[in-house]
XYZ file of C-alpha atoms in Angstrom:
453
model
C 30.408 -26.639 5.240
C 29.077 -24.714 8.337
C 25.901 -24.011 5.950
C 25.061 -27.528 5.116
C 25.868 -29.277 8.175
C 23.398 -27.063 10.598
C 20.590 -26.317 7.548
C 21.084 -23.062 7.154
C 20.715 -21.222 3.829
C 21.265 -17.765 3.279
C 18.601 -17.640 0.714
C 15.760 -18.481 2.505
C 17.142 -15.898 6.050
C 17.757 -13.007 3.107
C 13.836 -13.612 2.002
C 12.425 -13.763 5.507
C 14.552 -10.654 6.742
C 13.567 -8.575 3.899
C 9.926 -9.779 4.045
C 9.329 -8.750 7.573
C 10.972 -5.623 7.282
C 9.222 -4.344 4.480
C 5.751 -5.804 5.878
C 6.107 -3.414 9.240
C 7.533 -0.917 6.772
C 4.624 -0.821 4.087
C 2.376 0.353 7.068
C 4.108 3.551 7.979
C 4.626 4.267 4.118
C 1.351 3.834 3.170
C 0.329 6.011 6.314
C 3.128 8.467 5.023
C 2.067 8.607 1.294
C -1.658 8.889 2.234
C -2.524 10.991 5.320
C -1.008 13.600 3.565
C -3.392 13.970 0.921
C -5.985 13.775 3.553
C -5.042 16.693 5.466
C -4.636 18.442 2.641
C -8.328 17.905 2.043
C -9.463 18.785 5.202
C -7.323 22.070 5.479
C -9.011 22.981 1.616
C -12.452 22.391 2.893
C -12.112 24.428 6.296
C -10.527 27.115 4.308
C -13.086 26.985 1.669
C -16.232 26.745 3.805
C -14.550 29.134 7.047
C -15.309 25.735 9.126
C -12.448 25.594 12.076
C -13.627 22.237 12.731
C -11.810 20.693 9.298
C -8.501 23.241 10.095
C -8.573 22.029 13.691
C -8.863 18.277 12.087
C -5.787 18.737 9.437
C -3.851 20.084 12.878
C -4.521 16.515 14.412
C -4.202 14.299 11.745
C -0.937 16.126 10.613
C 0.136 15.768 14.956
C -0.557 11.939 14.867
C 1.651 11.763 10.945
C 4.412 13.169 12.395
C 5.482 9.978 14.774
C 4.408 7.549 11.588
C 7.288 9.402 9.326
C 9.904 9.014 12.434
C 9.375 5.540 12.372
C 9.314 5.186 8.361
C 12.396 6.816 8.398
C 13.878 3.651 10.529
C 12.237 1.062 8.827
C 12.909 2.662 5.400
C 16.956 3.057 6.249
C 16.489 -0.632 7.537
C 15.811 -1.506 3.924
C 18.420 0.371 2.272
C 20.896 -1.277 4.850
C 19.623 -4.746 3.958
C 19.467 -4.515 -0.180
C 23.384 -3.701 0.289
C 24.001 -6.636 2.541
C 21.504 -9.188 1.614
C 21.147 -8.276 -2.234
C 24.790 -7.614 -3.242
C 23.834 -8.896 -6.793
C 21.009 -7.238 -7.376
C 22.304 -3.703 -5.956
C 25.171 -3.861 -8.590
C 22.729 -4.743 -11.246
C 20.624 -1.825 -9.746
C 23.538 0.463 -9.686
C 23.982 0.190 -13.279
C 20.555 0.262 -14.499
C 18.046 1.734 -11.880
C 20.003 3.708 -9.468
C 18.099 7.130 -10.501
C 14.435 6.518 -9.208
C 16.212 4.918 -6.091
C 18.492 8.617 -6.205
C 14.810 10.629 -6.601
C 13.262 8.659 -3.788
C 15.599 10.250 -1.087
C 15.236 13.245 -2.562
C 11.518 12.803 -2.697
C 12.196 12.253 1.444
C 13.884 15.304 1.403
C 11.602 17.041 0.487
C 8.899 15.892 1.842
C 10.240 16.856 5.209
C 11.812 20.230 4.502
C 8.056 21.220 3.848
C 6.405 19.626 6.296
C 8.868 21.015 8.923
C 7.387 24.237 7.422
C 4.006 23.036 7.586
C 4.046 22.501 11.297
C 5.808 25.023 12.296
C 3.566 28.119 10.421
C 0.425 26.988 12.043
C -1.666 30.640 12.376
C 1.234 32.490 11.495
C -0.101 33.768 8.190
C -3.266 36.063 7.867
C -3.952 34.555 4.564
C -4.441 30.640 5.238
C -4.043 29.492 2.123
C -0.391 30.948 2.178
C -0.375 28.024 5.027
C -2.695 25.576 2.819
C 0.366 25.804 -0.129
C 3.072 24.836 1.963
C 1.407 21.579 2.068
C 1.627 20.669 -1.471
C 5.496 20.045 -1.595
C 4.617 17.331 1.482
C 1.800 15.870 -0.610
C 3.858 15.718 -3.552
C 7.110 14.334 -1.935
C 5.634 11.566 0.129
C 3.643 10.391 -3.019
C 6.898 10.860 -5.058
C 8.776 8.858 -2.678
C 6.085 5.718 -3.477
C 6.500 7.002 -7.015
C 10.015 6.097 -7.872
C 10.558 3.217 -5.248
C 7.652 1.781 -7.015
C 9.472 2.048 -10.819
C 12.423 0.264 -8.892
C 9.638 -2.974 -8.306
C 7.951 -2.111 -12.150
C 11.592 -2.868 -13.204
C 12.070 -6.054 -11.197
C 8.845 -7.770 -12.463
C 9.399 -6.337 -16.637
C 12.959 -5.432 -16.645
C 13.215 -2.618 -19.335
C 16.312 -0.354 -20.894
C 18.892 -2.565 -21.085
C 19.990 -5.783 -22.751
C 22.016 -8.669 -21.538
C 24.391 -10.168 -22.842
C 27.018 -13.134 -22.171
C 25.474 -12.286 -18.586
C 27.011 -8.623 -18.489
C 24.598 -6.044 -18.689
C 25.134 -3.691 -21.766
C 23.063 -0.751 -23.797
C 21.753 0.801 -20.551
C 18.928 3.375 -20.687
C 18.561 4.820 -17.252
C 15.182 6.483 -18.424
C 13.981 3.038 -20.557
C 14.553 1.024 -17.434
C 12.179 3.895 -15.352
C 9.840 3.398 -18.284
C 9.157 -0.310 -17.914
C 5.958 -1.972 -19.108
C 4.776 -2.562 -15.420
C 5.038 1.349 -14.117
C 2.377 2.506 -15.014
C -0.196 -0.106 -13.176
C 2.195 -0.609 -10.440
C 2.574 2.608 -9.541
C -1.260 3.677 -10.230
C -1.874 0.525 -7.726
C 0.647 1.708 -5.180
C -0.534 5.342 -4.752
C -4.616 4.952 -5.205
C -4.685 2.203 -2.511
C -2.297 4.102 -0.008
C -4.664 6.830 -0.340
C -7.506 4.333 0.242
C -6.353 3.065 2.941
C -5.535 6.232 4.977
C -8.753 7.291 4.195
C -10.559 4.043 5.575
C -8.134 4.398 8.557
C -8.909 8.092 9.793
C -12.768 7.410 8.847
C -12.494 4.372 11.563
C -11.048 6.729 14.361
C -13.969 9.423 13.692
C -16.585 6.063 13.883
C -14.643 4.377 16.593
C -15.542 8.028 18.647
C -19.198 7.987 17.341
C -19.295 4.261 18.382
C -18.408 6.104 21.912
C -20.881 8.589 21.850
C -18.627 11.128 21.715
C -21.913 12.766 19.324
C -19.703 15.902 17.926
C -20.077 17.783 14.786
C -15.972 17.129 14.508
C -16.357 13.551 13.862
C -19.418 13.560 11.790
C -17.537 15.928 9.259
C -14.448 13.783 9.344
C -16.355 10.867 9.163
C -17.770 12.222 5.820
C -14.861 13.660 4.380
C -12.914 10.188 4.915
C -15.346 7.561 3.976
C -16.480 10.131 0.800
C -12.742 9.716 -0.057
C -12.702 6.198 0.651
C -15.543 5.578 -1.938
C -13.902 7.250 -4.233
C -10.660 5.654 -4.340
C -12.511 2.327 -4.685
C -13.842 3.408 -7.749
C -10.125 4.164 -8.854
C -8.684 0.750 -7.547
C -11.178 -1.432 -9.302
C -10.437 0.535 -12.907
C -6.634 -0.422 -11.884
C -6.980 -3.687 -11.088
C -8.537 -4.448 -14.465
C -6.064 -2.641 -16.192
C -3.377 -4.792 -13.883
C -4.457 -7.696 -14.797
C -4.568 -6.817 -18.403
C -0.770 -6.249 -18.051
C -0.398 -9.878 -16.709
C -1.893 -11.310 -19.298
C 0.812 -9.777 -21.656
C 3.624 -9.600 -19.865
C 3.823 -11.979 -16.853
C 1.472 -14.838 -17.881
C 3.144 -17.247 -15.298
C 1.768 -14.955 -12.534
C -1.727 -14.782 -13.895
C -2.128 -18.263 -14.443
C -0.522 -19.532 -11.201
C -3.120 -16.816 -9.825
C -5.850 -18.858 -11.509
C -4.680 -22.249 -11.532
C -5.318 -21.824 -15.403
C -3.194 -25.078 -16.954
C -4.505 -25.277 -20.181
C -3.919 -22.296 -22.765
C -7.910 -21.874 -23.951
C -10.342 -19.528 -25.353
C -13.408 -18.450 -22.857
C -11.334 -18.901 -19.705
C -12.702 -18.849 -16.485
C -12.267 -17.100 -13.366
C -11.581 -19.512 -10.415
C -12.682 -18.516 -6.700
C -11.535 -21.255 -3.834
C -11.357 -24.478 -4.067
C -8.375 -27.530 -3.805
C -6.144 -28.439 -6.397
C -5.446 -31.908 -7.075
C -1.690 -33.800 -7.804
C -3.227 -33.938 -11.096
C -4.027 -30.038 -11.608
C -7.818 -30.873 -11.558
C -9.570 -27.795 -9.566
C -12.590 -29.098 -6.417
C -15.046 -27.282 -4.759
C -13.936 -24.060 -6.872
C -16.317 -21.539 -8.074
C -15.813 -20.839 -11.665
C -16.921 -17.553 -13.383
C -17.243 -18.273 -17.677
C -15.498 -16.122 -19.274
C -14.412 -13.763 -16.154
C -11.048 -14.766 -16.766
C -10.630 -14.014 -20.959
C -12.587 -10.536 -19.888
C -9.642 -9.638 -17.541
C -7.135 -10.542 -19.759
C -7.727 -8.988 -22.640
C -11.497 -7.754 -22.314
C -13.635 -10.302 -24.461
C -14.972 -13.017 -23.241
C -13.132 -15.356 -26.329
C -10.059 -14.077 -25.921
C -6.874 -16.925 -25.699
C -5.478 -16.928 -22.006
C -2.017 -18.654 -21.306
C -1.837 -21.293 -19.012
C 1.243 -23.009 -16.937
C 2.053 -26.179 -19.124
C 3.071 -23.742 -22.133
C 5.455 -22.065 -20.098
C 8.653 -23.966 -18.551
C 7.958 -25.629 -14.922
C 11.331 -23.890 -13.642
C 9.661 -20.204 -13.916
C 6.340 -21.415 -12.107
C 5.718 -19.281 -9.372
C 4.448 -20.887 -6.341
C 0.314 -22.153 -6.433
C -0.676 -20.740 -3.481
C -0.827 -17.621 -4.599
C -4.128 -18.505 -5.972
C -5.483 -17.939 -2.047
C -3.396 -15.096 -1.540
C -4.862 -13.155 -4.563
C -8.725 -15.029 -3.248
C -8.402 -13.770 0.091
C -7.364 -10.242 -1.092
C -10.499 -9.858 -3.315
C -12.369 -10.837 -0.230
C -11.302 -7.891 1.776
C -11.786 -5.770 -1.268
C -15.489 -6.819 -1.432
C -16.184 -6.221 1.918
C -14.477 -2.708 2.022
C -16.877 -2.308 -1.252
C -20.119 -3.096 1.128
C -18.836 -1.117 3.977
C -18.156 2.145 2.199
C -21.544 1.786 -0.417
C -23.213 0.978 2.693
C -22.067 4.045 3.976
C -22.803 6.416 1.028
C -26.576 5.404 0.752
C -27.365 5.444 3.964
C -25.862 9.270 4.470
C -27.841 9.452 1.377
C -31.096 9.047 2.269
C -30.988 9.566 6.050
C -27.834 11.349 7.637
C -28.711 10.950 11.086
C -28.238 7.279 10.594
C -25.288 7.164 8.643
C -23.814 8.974 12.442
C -25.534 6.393 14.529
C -26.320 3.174 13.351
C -23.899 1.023 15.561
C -23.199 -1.899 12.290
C -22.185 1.083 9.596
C -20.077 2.082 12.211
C -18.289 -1.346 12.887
C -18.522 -1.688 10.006
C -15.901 1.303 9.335
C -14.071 0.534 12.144
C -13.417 -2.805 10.772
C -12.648 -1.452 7.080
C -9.514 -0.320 8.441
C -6.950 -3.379 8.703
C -9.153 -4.924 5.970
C -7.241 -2.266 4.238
C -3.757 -2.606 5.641
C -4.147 -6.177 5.373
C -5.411 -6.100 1.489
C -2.146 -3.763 0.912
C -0.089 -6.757 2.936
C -1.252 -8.642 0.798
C -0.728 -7.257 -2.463
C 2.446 -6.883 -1.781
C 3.757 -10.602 -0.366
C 0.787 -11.915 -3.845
C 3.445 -9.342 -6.089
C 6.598 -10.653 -4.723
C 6.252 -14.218 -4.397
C 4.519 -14.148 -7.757
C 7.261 -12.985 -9.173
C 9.413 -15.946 -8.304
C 11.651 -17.921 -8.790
C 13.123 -14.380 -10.326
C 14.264 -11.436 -8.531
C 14.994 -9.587 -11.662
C 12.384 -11.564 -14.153
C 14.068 -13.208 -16.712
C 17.292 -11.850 -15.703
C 18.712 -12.890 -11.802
C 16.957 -15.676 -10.134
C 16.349 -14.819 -6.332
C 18.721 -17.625 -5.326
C 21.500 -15.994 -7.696
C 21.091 -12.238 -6.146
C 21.080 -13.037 -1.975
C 24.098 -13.143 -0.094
C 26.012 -16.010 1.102
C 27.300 -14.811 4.301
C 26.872 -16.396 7.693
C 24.549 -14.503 10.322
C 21.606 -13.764 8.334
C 19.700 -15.479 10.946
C 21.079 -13.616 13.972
C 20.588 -10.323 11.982
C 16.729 -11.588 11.384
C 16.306 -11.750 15.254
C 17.782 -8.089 15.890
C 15.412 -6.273 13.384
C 12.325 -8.181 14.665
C 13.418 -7.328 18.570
C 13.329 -3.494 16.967
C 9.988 -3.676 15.310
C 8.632 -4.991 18.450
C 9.993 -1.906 20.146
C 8.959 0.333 17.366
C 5.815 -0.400 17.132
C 4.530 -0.591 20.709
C 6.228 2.971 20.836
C 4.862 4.261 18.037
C 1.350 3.305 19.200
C 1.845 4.091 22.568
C 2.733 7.559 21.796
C -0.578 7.943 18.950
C -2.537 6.717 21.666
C -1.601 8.665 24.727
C -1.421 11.868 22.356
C -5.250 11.640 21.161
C -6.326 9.879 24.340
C -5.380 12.671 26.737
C -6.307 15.783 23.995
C -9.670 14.880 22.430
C -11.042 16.936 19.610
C -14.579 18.346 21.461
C -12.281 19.032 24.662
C -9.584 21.118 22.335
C -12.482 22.804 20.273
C -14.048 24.089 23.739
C -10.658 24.870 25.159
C -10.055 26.948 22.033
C -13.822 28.025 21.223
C -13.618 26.663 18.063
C -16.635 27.500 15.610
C -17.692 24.982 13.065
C -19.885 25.508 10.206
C -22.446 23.677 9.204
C -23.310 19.718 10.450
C -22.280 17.343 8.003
């Protein structure tokens, strides 16, 4: 009575609680599963080409990732806290079906920070540095595990896999069928390639944000290389993915891809729809259409059938406005695209420019929440895409939240500690690389680099 007397619904409080918490989360996870990688790459190449100006940049880079994984490890125990109380339904489904990547996750953690307690505390402590350079692979492999088997638990949410239902009781389970579901493979691909991206774009806009200063130093010219280099290439990657994503709507989520498109009509030679207004009567204005686009991502020929809304019941049509969601992520994807090609001729044909020319280096700067943001949203275009289901054509999002009281006070107290967490967190980044820049610490040290970049 309480409930429908002052409006509240638990539903909607359990979606907006979980929402925000794993928006601020995804940014410290994607920082955690790619920065990693990169310091990896920098330690290899100062090891490899007896530069101290890459070691000295894995050192920093691996400083600065320590206070991201501190707050991870809040926001991630946040979650776990909140699918028990806000998700009761799902979680026993889960337990039964999907509990082991959810098990390997926390031992991915695990881990992860075992070796990168190692890691940091072996810095020159071993004549040989690639003795140091190996203790870094468990940490590259853990925090990229960790995305790895929370990513199977979403795979199985959107194409649930291993186990049949029947009379509404779950029965037949196959832990390792349910791991193996038809969306892992893209999902997962998609999670890990653009974490890495994104890191990448991120650490290349502190080495241009430092250019943009004048700060004219060999350090940030080679980082600056190393991370938009990286950045390039994992663009590459992403785009292959994304084709091979939407391939995997096309044959197993259809309702998402059309909603995506505003494609009604099940045709032949579908197009590709960018912008425009959709009328009460489903007609599409001011839209760009691209023949065929649409057939070519579905199933690669430009004939190919494409399923569209009114063949599939109104009840399981996820919400229209994805169609900007998924518009205005392909936007930031473009522009990353002319940033880092920009980039890469440039250095090409005249590396002294690549270093100075003040738009490049915006440019780069800007690249970096382009990224964060295109990973934002990916992930609110992959949720609410999937609805009305949480588990798809199993448990309807209404049928898995809670229906306690409080939801709404509880949505208040996490927000008031994400506030606090993240002014902290960048308080502390800031004040850490403000106060101790690179060119100050190589001179302090004598530091020898080895050749400009």
């Amino acid at each position: 009575m309480h409930m429908l007397l002052s409006g509240y619904d638990p539903v909607v409080y359990s979606r907006m609680l979980t929402g925000l918490t794993l928006a601020f989360h995804i940014i410290f996870a994607t920082i955690g599963v790619g920065v990693p990688l990169m310091i990896a790459l920098a330690e290899w190449m100062g090891i490899k080409r007896g530069d101290d100006h890459y070691l000295l940049m894995a050192r920093r880079w691996a400083r600065g990732f320590v206070i991201t994984v501190a707050v991870g490890v809040v926001t991630g125990t946040a979650i776990g806290l909140q699918l028990s109380l806000l998700w009761p339904s799902f979680m026993k489904v889960a337990g039964q079906s999907i509990a082991l990547p959810l098990f390997m996750e926390t031992f991915a953690f695990f881990f992860e920070a075992i070796f990168l307690g190692i890691y940091l505390y072996t810095w020159d402590r071993f004549k040989n540095r690639m003795t140091h350079f190996w203790l870094l692979i468990p940490v590259v492999i853990g925090s990229s595990g960790s995305a790895f088997f929370i990513t199977i638990v979403n795979a199985f949410m959107n194409a649930p896999a291993g186990i049949k239902v029947k009379d509404g009781q779950i029965i037949d389970i196959s832990p390792f069928g349910a791991m193996l579901s038809p969306a892992m493979p893209t999902k997962v691909s998609h999670v890990l390639v653009t974490a890495y991206l994104t890191c990448a774009f991120v650490l290349a806009a502190i080495a241009a944000w430092s250019l943009l200063k004048g700060r004219n130093h060999a350090y940030y010219k080679k980082a600056l290389k190393l991370t938009m280099t990286a950045a390039f290439v994992f663009l590459l990657s992403s785009a292959v993915i994304g084709d091979l994503s939407g391939k995997y709507l096309a044959n197993y989520q259809p309702e998402k891809l059309a909603a995506m498109e505003w494609h009604f009509e099940t045709t032949a030679e579908a197009p590709l729809v960018l912008g425009g207004i959709l009328t009460d009567d489903n007609e599409i204005k001011y839209g760009l259409k691209i023949p065929f686009a649409l057939s070519i991502l579905a199933h690669g020929v430009p004939n190919a059938e494409v399923t569209g809304l009114n063949d599939i019941p109104e009840d399981e049509h996820p919400p229209l406005y994805i169609h900007y969601l998924f518009d205005l992520k392909m936007v930031f994807v473009a522009l990353m695209v002319v940033i880092a090609t920009a980039f890469m001729l440039t250095y090409r044909f005249n590396r002294k420019l690549a270093y100075s020319n003040k738009w490049i280096l915006r440019g780069i700067i800007l690249a970096a929440p382009l990224a964060m943001l295109t990973i934002e949203h990916g992930w609110i275009f992959s949720e609410i895409g999937r609805q009305p289901w949480l588990l798809r054509g199993i448990m309807r999002t209404s049928e898995g939240a809670t229906v306690s009281d409080h939801v709404d006070t509880m949505l208040w107290v996490f927000a008031a500690l994400y506030v606090v967490l993240a002014f902290s967190s960048v308080t502390v980044l800031i004040r850490m690389f403000r106060s101790n820049r690179a060119e100050d610490e190589i001179a302090a040290k004598g530091i020898q680099g080895g050749e400009e970049a």
